[in-house]
Amino acid sequence: MKTHDEILNSIRGGLIVSCQALEDEPLHSSYIMAKMAYSAMQGGASGIRANSVEDINEIKKAVPLPIIGIIKKEYEGSSVYITPTIKEVDELVECGVDIIAIDATDNLRPEGKKLDCFFAEVRKKYPDQLFMADCSCVEEGLHAEKIGFDIIGTTMSGYTPYTKGTSLPDFDMMRKLVEQVKKPVIAEGGIWNTDELIKALNTGVLAAVIGTAITRPTEITKRYVDALAKSKTNLGFTNSGRYQGDNDGPAYVVYSKIGYNKASFEFHMSQIKLNMRRKSDQRWTNSYIFLGVDVYDEKQEFLNCIDAGFCYSGDVQNWHLFYNLLNTTKEVSWYESPVVLNETHDYKLILDCSYKDDTAKLTMIDITAGNRVVDLAEFEVMYAKKDGSNLSMYQDFAIDFPEDIKKNRDREYSKDDWEEITLYNTDEGIYLNNIVIQDAKLYTPEGEYIWSEGRTNDRFMWPSTKFTNIDYACTRICNHEMNSELILDLDMNR
């Protein structure tokens, strides 16, 4: 039988793997937990944490490692469920577990017992057993040492009403316990990667426990899937920096490679859901769904750009054609058409620079009305070559803020602090959701092509991971296939 020092020294500086699966989990099986523990040992684990006598007995047959044993059991009238009564302690001692972990929080135990009374009974009955205190805060750790626990753990941080919301892993608790208690400290709770493990051990703890990140495939898979979902929102999207993009409000842009002289897509206006009016003061924002052209010189240095497509303006409260010219010799650089589009119809948008240098033609076709041309415009695109050799097309979807709502959170005018302006307009009921784009195409003098991944040069999203104050997903890609089809939400509500 190992001494206390031998047990503690064998886990010192190491990784303890928690092998647990509750009854409602797919891996619930003592046989599987033993295999899990054996796999952990093969990977270099120095100890195992396990739940239930059945699992512990099977694990002991499979591995010679020290085991921290617990029994999870719920009792009516108490929130304590980790080795809550003397009955569970008796069962763990009987199966010969090396260390017994007990909930050492301030919560009342079954039958209204306080920790001090309960643990005095435990210690008197089993004076030679190693006991670990599963604590939620530094004060509990200090108290656990005072009443006779051998090891102090950070296991319950974030799981009591008074520590709920604590960022895990709780490195601050680890450091303070190491500084303030004489008993060894074990780090446990929320360690997901190697950097966090090393950081935990560097606080001076005896060892660290990892469970979910290693032994719960459902949670591990969910973490990856959630990361994928997050990567399709501003919370997980990092821009490449190659493009300035549409950065004056929630937006998403897809840029083609250079060499195309025409682009088109279908916009399912009938499916869009929007509210552009602020609920607090009834002021309006604007929406844009459009195609654009970037113009470059022979060294691929930027020269000019134009935007052209659908606009929903708060001034007139309808969808209509617009264009905006960055550089132009003409008197008018911004134009909005008086022709009102039918919001229950779907449209095809065509931006064509192919028939004349320095010129583009925008055509709107009503698909619902039998592919009838309902509006068009012709305008200057300075420096553009009609063969597309110096042009890059782009799709752009955006919410824009008029001057009267360009304010920061202190309600002061802000000209171009778009992060503050966005936060000022957050939770005002503004959204442009279910933007459905289909059949996006690119054209060269040789023919037409599906706007595929291979024909895309880059994508841009605003905001992005750079703007950390915007803490919710206001720009979300719901579906994106080959860049020819898109479903996008721009929702400024948490």
Coordinates of C-alpha atoms in Angstrom, one line a residue:
M1 CA 0.0 0.0 0.0
K2 CA 1.4 3.4 -1.0
T3 CA 2.1 6.1 1.5
H4 CA 0.6 9.5 1.2
D5 CA 3.9 11.0 0.1
E6 CA 4.3 8.3 -2.6
I7 CA 0.8 9.0 -3.9
L8 CA 1.3 12.8 -4.0
N9 CA 4.8 12.5 -5.5
S10 CA 3.5 10.2 -8.3
I11 CA 1.1 12.9 -9.5
R12 CA 3.4 15.9 -8.9
G13 CA 3.7 18.1 -12.0
G14 CA 1.5 15.8 -14.0
L15 CA -1.8 15.5 -15.7
I16 CA -4.8 13.7 -14.1
V17 CA -7.4 12.6 -16.6
S18 CA -11.0 12.6 -15.4
C19 CA -12.8 9.5 -16.9
Q20 CA -16.5 9.9 -16.2
A21 CA -19.7 9.4 -18.0
L22 CA -23.1 9.8 -16.4
E23 CA -26.1 7.5 -17.0
D24 CA -27.5 9.8 -19.7
E25 CA -24.2 9.9 -21.7
P26 CA -23.4 7.5 -24.6
L27 CA -20.1 6.3 -23.0
H28 CA -21.7 5.4 -19.7
S29 CA -20.0 2.0 -19.0
S30 CA -17.5 0.8 -16.5
Y31 CA -15.8 -1.2 -19.2
I32 CA -15.5 1.9 -21.4
M33 CA -14.2 4.1 -18.6
A34 CA -11.5 1.5 -17.9
K35 CA -10.5 1.6 -21.5
M36 CA -10.5 5.4 -21.4
A37 CA -8.3 5.3 -18.3
Y38 CA -5.9 2.9 -20.0
S39 CA -5.7 5.1 -23.0
A40 CA -5.0 8.1 -20.8
M41 CA -2.2 6.1 -19.1
Q42 CA -0.7 5.2 -22.5
G43 CA -0.7 9.0 -23.3
G44 CA 1.3 9.8 -20.2
A45 CA -1.4 10.6 -17.5
S46 CA -0.1 10.4 -14.0
G47 CA -3.5 9.8 -12.4
I48 CA -7.2 9.2 -12.9
R49 CA -10.3 10.9 -11.5
A50 CA -13.3 8.6 -11.6
N51 CA -17.0 8.4 -10.5
S52 CA -18.7 5.4 -8.8
V53 CA -17.4 2.3 -7.2
E54 CA -18.2 0.3 -10.3
D55 CA -16.0 2.5 -12.6
I56 CA -13.2 2.7 -10.0
N57 CA -13.0 -1.1 -9.6
E58 CA -12.8 -1.6 -13.3
I59 CA -10.2 1.2 -13.7
K60 CA -8.1 -0.3 -10.9
K61 CA -7.9 -3.6 -12.9
A62 CA -6.8 -1.7 -16.0
V63 CA -4.2 0.8 -14.7
P64 CA -1.8 1.1 -11.7
L65 CA -2.2 4.9 -11.5
P66 CA -3.4 6.8 -8.4
I67 CA -7.2 7.4 -8.5
I68 CA -9.2 10.3 -7.2
G69 CA -12.5 8.8 -6.5
I70 CA -15.9 10.4 -6.1
I71 CA -19.5 9.3 -6.1
K72 CA -22.0 11.7 -7.7
K73 CA -25.4 11.4 -6.1
E74 CA -28.2 13.9 -5.7
Y75 CA -30.3 14.2 -2.5
E76 CA -33.5 16.1 -2.2
G77 CA -33.0 19.5 -0.5
S78 CA -29.3 19.8 -1.2
S79 CA -27.3 21.0 -4.1
V80 CA -24.2 19.0 -3.0
Y81 CA -23.7 16.0 -5.2
I82 CA -20.0 15.1 -5.1
T83 CA -19.6 12.5 -2.3
P84 CA -22.3 14.2 -0.3
T85 CA -22.8 11.8 2.7
I86 CA -20.8 9.4 4.8
K87 CA -22.5 6.5 2.9
E88 CA -20.6 7.5 -0.3
V89 CA -17.3 8.0 1.7
D90 CA -17.7 4.5 3.2
E91 CA -18.2 2.9 -0.3
L92 CA -15.1 4.7 -1.7
V93 CA -12.9 3.7 1.3
E94 CA -14.1 0.1 0.9
C95 CA -13.0 -0.1 -2.8
G96 CA -9.5 1.2 -1.8
V97 CA -9.4 4.4 -3.8
D98 CA -6.2 6.5 -3.2
I99 CA -7.8 9.9 -2.8
I100 CA -11.4 10.7 -2.0
A101 CA -12.7 14.1 -3.3
I102 CA -15.6 15.8 -1.4
D103 CA -17.6 18.9 -2.2
A104 CA -16.1 21.5 0.2
T105 CA -18.3 24.4 -0.8
D106 CA -20.5 26.4 1.6
N107 CA -23.6 24.7 0.4
L108 CA -25.6 22.7 2.9
R109 CA -25.3 18.9 2.6
P110 CA -28.2 16.5 2.8
E111 CA -30.2 16.7 6.0
G112 CA -28.9 20.2 6.4
K113 CA -25.4 19.3 7.6
K114 CA -22.7 21.9 7.3
L115 CA -19.3 20.9 5.9
D116 CA -17.5 21.3 9.3
C117 CA -19.7 18.8 11.1
F118 CA -19.8 16.4 8.2
F119 CA -16.0 16.3 7.6
A120 CA -15.3 16.0 11.4
E121 CA -17.3 12.8 11.3
V122 CA -15.4 11.6 8.1
R123 CA -12.0 12.4 9.4
K124 CA -12.6 10.7 12.8
K125 CA -13.8 7.6 11.0
Y126 CA -11.0 7.5 8.4
P127 CA -7.9 9.3 9.9
D128 CA -5.5 7.7 7.4
Q129 CA -7.4 8.4 4.1
L130 CA -6.3 11.2 1.7
F131 CA -9.2 13.7 1.2
M132 CA -9.4 16.3 -1.5
A133 CA -11.6 19.4 -1.0
D134 CA -13.5 20.4 -4.2
C135 CA -13.8 24.2 -3.6
S136 CA -15.3 27.1 -5.5
C137 CA -13.3 30.0 -4.1
V138 CA -10.2 30.8 -2.1
E139 CA -12.0 31.3 1.1
E140 CA -13.4 27.7 0.9
G141 CA -9.9 26.4 0.2
L142 CA -8.5 28.1 3.3
H143 CA -11.3 26.8 5.4
A144 CA -10.9 23.2 4.0
E145 CA -7.3 23.3 5.0
K146 CA -8.2 24.5 8.4
I147 CA -10.7 21.6 9.1
G148 CA -8.2 18.9 7.9
F149 CA -8.4 18.3 4.2
D150 CA -5.2 17.0 2.7
I151 CA -5.5 18.5 -0.8
I152 CA -7.3 21.6 -2.0
G153 CA -8.9 21.6 -5.5
T154 CA -10.4 24.4 -7.7
T155 CA -13.0 22.0 -9.0
M156 CA -16.2 23.9 -8.1
S157 CA -15.1 27.4 -9.3
G158 CA -18.0 28.7 -11.4
Y159 CA -20.4 26.1 -10.1
T160 CA -21.8 27.8 -7.0
P161 CA -24.2 30.7 -7.0
Y162 CA -21.6 33.0 -5.7
T163 CA -18.9 32.1 -8.3
K164 CA -21.2 31.7 -11.3
G165 CA -19.8 33.5 -14.3
T166 CA -16.2 33.1 -13.2
S167 CA -13.9 32.8 -16.2
L168 CA -12.4 29.3 -16.3
P169 CA -9.7 28.0 -15.8
D170 CA -9.6 30.0 -12.6
F171 CA -5.9 30.9 -12.6
D172 CA -6.4 33.6 -10.0
M173 CA -7.8 31.1 -7.5
M174 CA -5.0 28.7 -8.3
R175 CA -2.3 31.3 -7.6
K176 CA -3.9 32.6 -4.4
L177 CA -4.4 29.1 -3.0
V178 CA -0.8 28.2 -3.7
E179 CA 0.3 31.3 -1.9
Q180 CA -2.0 31.0 1.1
V181 CA -2.3 27.3 1.9
K182 CA 0.3 24.8 3.0
K183 CA -1.5 21.8 1.6
P184 CA -1.0 20.8 -2.1
V185 CA -3.4 22.4 -4.6
I186 CA -4.8 20.6 -7.6
A187 CA -6.1 22.6 -10.5
E188 CA -9.4 21.5 -12.0
G189 CA -12.1 23.0 -14.1
G190 CA -12.2 24.5 -17.6
I191 CA -8.7 23.5 -18.9
W192 CA -9.2 22.9 -22.7
N193 CA -5.8 23.1 -24.3
T194 CA -2.1 22.7 -23.7
D195 CA -1.4 26.4 -23.1
E196 CA -4.0 26.5 -20.3
L197 CA -2.5 23.3 -18.8
I198 CA 1.0 24.7 -18.7
K199 CA -0.3 28.0 -17.3
A200 CA -2.1 26.2 -14.6
L201 CA 1.0 24.1 -13.6
N202 CA 3.1 27.3 -13.6
T203 CA 1.0 28.7 -10.8
G204 CA 2.6 26.2 -8.5
V205 CA -0.2 23.6 -8.2
L206 CA 0.7 20.0 -7.5
A207 CA -1.1 18.7 -10.6
A208 CA -3.9 19.5 -13.0
V209 CA -7.1 17.6 -13.8
I210 CA -8.6 17.6 -17.3
G211 CA -11.9 15.8 -18.1
T212 CA -14.2 17.1 -20.8
A213 CA -11.4 18.2 -23.2
I214 CA -10.1 14.6 -23.3
T215 CA -12.8 12.1 -22.4
R216 CA -16.2 13.6 -23.5
P217 CA -16.4 13.3 -27.3
T218 CA -19.9 14.8 -27.4
E219 CA -18.6 18.0 -25.8
I220 CA -15.4 17.9 -27.8
T221 CA -17.3 17.6 -31.1
K222 CA -19.7 20.3 -30.1
R223 CA -16.8 22.7 -29.4
Y224 CA -15.5 22.2 -32.9
V225 CA -18.9 22.5 -34.4
D226 CA -19.5 25.7 -32.4
A227 CA -16.2 27.1 -33.6
L228 CA -17.2 26.4 -37.2
A229 CA -20.5 28.3 -36.6
K230 CA -18.7 31.1 -34.9
S231 CA -16.2 31.4 -37.7
K232 CA -19.1 32.3 -40.0
T233 CA -19.9 35.4 -37.8
N234 CA -18.0 38.5 -36.9
L235 CA -17.1 36.9 -33.5
G236 CA -14.8 34.4 -35.4
F237 CA -14.1 36.0 -38.7
T238 CA -10.6 37.6 -39.2
N239 CA -10.1 39.7 -42.3
S240 CA -6.9 39.2 -44.4
G241 CA -6.1 42.9 -44.6
R242 CA -5.9 42.9 -48.3
Y243 CA -9.0 44.9 -48.7
Q244 CA -10.4 47.9 -46.8
G245 CA -13.8 46.5 -47.3
D246 CA -17.2 47.9 -46.4
N247 CA -16.3 49.0 -42.9
D248 CA -19.0 51.5 -41.9
G249 CA -21.6 49.1 -40.5
P250 CA -22.4 45.4 -40.4
A251 CA -21.4 44.1 -43.8
Y252 CA -20.1 41.1 -45.9
V253 CA -18.2 41.3 -49.1
V254 CA -17.0 38.7 -51.6
Y255 CA -14.3 39.9 -54.0
S256 CA -13.5 38.2 -57.4
K257 CA -10.1 37.8 -58.9
I258 CA -9.0 40.4 -61.4
G259 CA -10.1 39.7 -65.0
Y260 CA -13.9 39.9 -65.1
N261 CA -15.9 42.6 -66.9
K262 CA -19.4 41.7 -65.8
A263 CA -21.2 40.1 -62.8
S264 CA -24.7 39.2 -61.9
F265 CA -26.8 37.5 -59.2
E266 CA -30.4 36.8 -58.2
F267 CA -31.7 38.6 -55.1
H268 CA -34.8 37.1 -53.5
M269 CA -36.3 40.3 -52.2
S270 CA -39.5 38.5 -51.4
Q271 CA -37.8 36.4 -48.7
I272 CA -36.0 39.2 -46.9
K273 CA -36.9 40.2 -43.4
L274 CA -36.0 43.7 -42.3
N275 CA -36.6 46.6 -39.9
M276 CA -34.5 49.7 -40.5
R277 CA -36.2 51.9 -37.9
R278 CA -34.7 52.5 -34.5
K279 CA -37.3 51.7 -31.8
S280 CA -36.2 54.4 -29.3
D281 CA -36.5 57.4 -31.6
Q282 CA -38.0 56.1 -34.9
R283 CA -34.9 57.2 -36.9
W284 CA -34.0 55.2 -40.0
T285 CA -31.0 53.3 -41.1
N286 CA -30.3 52.2 -44.7
S287 CA -29.7 48.8 -46.4
Y288 CA -27.6 48.0 -49.4
I289 CA -27.4 44.8 -51.5
F290 CA -25.2 45.4 -54.5
L291 CA -22.5 44.6 -57.0
G292 CA -19.3 46.6 -57.3
V293 CA -16.1 47.1 -59.3
D294 CA -12.6 47.8 -58.1
V295 CA -10.3 49.3 -60.8
Y296 CA -6.5 48.7 -60.7
D297 CA -3.5 49.9 -62.7
E298 CA -1.0 47.7 -64.4
K299 CA 0.8 47.1 -61.1
Q300 CA -2.5 46.1 -59.5
E301 CA -2.5 49.3 -57.4
F302 CA -6.0 50.5 -56.6
L303 CA -7.4 53.4 -58.7
N304 CA -11.2 53.5 -58.3
C305 CA -14.4 51.8 -57.4
I306 CA -18.1 52.0 -57.8
D307 CA -21.1 50.5 -56.0
A308 CA -24.4 49.8 -57.8
G309 CA -27.5 47.8 -56.9
F310 CA -30.4 47.7 -54.4
C311 CA -30.9 50.3 -51.8
Y312 CA -33.6 50.5 -49.0
S313 CA -33.5 54.1 -47.8
G314 CA -35.1 55.3 -44.7
D315 CA -36.0 58.5 -46.5
V316 CA -38.4 56.8 -48.9
Q317 CA -38.8 53.4 -47.2
N318 CA -38.7 51.3 -50.3
W319 CA -36.3 49.3 -52.4
H320 CA -34.9 51.0 -55.4
L321 CA -31.8 51.3 -57.7
F322 CA -28.7 53.3 -56.6
Y323 CA -25.1 53.8 -57.6
N324 CA -22.1 55.5 -55.9
L325 CA -19.0 56.6 -57.8
L326 CA -15.7 57.1 -55.9
N327 CA -13.9 59.0 -58.6
T328 CA -15.7 60.6 -61.5
T329 CA -15.6 63.5 -63.9
K330 CA -19.4 63.9 -63.7
E331 CA -21.2 66.3 -61.4
V332 CA -23.3 63.5 -59.8
S333 CA -21.5 60.8 -57.9
W334 CA -24.5 59.5 -55.9
Y335 CA -27.8 58.5 -57.5
E336 CA -31.0 56.9 -56.3
S337 CA -33.7 56.0 -58.8
P338 CA -37.3 57.1 -58.3
V339 CA -38.6 53.7 -59.5
V340 CA -40.0 51.7 -56.6
L341 CA -39.4 47.9 -56.7
N342 CA -42.0 45.4 -55.6
E343 CA -40.9 44.0 -52.3
T344 CA -42.8 40.7 -53.0
H345 CA -40.8 40.0 -56.2
D346 CA -37.4 38.6 -56.9
Y347 CA -34.8 40.3 -59.1
K348 CA -31.7 39.7 -61.1
L349 CA -29.0 42.3 -60.9
I350 CA -26.5 42.7 -63.7
L351 CA -23.4 45.0 -63.6
D352 CA -21.8 45.2 -67.0
C353 CA -18.5 47.0 -67.9
S354 CA -18.0 45.0 -71.1
Y355 CA -19.3 47.2 -73.9
K356 CA -17.3 50.4 -73.4
D357 CA -14.1 51.6 -71.6
D358 CA -14.7 53.8 -68.5
T359 CA -18.4 52.9 -68.5
A360 CA -20.8 50.5 -66.7
K361 CA -24.4 49.6 -67.2
L362 CA -26.6 48.4 -64.3
T363 CA -29.8 46.4 -65.1
M364 CA -32.5 45.2 -62.8
I365 CA -34.7 42.4 -64.1
D366 CA -37.9 41.4 -62.3
I367 CA -37.8 37.6 -62.3
T368 CA -41.3 37.3 -60.8
A369 CA -42.8 39.5 -63.5
G370 CA -41.5 37.3 -66.3
N371 CA -37.9 38.5 -66.5
R372 CA -38.9 42.1 -67.3
V373 CA -36.4 44.9 -67.2
V374 CA -37.8 47.3 -64.5
D375 CA -34.9 49.7 -64.1
L376 CA -31.4 50.5 -65.5
A377 CA -28.7 53.0 -65.2
E378 CA -25.5 53.9 -67.1
F379 CA -22.6 55.7 -65.4
E380 CA -18.9 56.4 -65.5
V381 CA -16.2 54.0 -64.2
M382 CA -13.0 55.9 -64.6
Y383 CA -10.0 53.9 -65.8
A384 CA -12.0 50.7 -66.4
K385 CA -11.1 48.6 -69.4
K386 CA -14.0 46.9 -71.1
D387 CA -12.2 43.5 -71.4
G388 CA -12.0 43.4 -67.5
S389 CA -8.2 43.0 -67.5
N390 CA -8.0 45.6 -64.6
L391 CA -11.3 44.9 -62.9
S392 CA -12.3 43.0 -59.8
M393 CA -16.0 42.5 -59.2
Y394 CA -17.6 42.2 -55.7
Q395 CA -20.8 41.3 -54.0
D396 CA -21.6 43.6 -51.0
F397 CA -24.4 43.4 -48.4
A398 CA -24.5 46.1 -45.7
I399 CA -26.4 48.2 -43.2
D400 CA -25.4 51.9 -43.2
F401 CA -25.9 54.7 -40.8
P402 CA -27.2 58.2 -41.8
E403 CA -25.5 61.2 -40.1
D404 CA -28.2 61.7 -37.5
I405 CA -27.5 58.3 -35.8
K406 CA -23.7 58.4 -36.0
K407 CA -23.2 58.6 -32.3
N408 CA -21.2 56.8 -29.6
R409 CA -22.6 55.2 -26.5
D410 CA -22.5 58.5 -24.7
R411 CA -24.8 59.8 -27.4
E412 CA -22.2 62.2 -28.8
Y413 CA -21.7 62.7 -32.5
S414 CA -19.0 60.3 -33.9
K415 CA -18.0 60.8 -37.5
D416 CA -16.2 57.5 -38.2
D417 CA -15.8 55.4 -35.0
W418 CA -17.9 52.6 -36.5
E419 CA -17.5 50.3 -33.5
E420 CA -19.1 52.9 -31.2
I421 CA -21.7 53.8 -33.8
T422 CA -22.7 50.2 -34.2
L423 CA -22.9 49.8 -30.4
Y424 CA -25.1 52.9 -30.2
N425 CA -27.5 51.4 -32.7
T426 CA -27.4 47.9 -31.1
D427 CA -30.6 46.5 -29.5
E428 CA -32.7 49.1 -31.4
G429 CA -34.6 46.5 -33.3
I430 CA -32.6 46.9 -36.5
Y431 CA -32.1 43.9 -38.7
L432 CA -31.7 42.8 -42.4
N433 CA -32.1 39.1 -42.2
N434 CA -32.5 36.2 -44.7
I435 CA -30.7 37.9 -47.5
V436 CA -30.9 35.2 -50.1
I437 CA -28.6 35.4 -53.1
Q438 CA -28.5 32.7 -55.9
D439 CA -26.9 32.1 -59.2
A440 CA -24.0 34.5 -58.8
K441 CA -22.0 34.6 -62.0
L442 CA -18.8 36.3 -63.4
Y443 CA -18.1 37.0 -67.1
T444 CA -15.2 37.5 -69.4
P445 CA -15.1 38.2 -73.1
E446 CA -14.8 34.4 -73.5
G447 CA -18.0 33.5 -71.6
E448 CA -19.9 33.2 -68.3
Y449 CA -18.9 31.3 -65.2
I450 CA -20.4 30.3 -61.8
W451 CA -18.9 32.5 -59.1
S452 CA -16.9 29.7 -57.6
E453 CA -14.3 29.4 -54.9
G454 CA -11.6 29.4 -57.5
R455 CA -12.8 32.7 -58.9
T456 CA -12.9 34.4 -55.5
N457 CA -9.9 36.4 -54.3
D458 CA -11.0 37.2 -50.8
R459 CA -13.9 37.9 -48.4
F460 CA -14.4 40.7 -46.0
M461 CA -16.6 40.9 -42.9
W462 CA -17.4 43.9 -40.7
P463 CA -17.2 43.8 -37.8
S464 CA -14.5 41.1 -37.4
T465 CA -12.5 39.7 -34.5
K466 CA -10.5 42.9 -34.4
F467 CA -13.5 44.8 -32.9
T468 CA -13.7 43.1 -29.5
N469 CA -16.2 45.6 -28.0
I470 CA -18.9 44.2 -30.3
D471 CA -19.6 41.1 -28.3
Y472 CA -22.5 39.6 -30.3
A473 CA -23.0 38.1 -33.8
C474 CA -24.4 40.9 -35.9
T475 CA -23.0 39.6 -39.2
R476 CA -23.8 35.9 -39.8
I477 CA -23.3 33.7 -42.8
C478 CA -26.1 31.2 -42.7
N479 CA -25.2 29.4 -45.9
H480 CA -22.5 29.9 -48.4
E481 CA -21.9 27.5 -51.3
M482 CA -19.2 28.1 -53.9
N483 CA -19.7 31.9 -53.5
S484 CA -22.6 31.6 -56.0
E485 CA -25.2 31.2 -53.3
L486 CA -25.5 33.0 -50.0
I487 CA -27.9 33.3 -47.1
L488 CA -26.9 36.1 -44.7
D489 CA -28.2 37.8 -41.6
L490 CA -27.3 41.3 -40.5
D491 CA -28.9 41.5 -37.1
M492 CA -28.0 44.3 -34.7
N493 CA -29.8 42.8 -31.7
R494 CA -28.2 40.7 -29.0

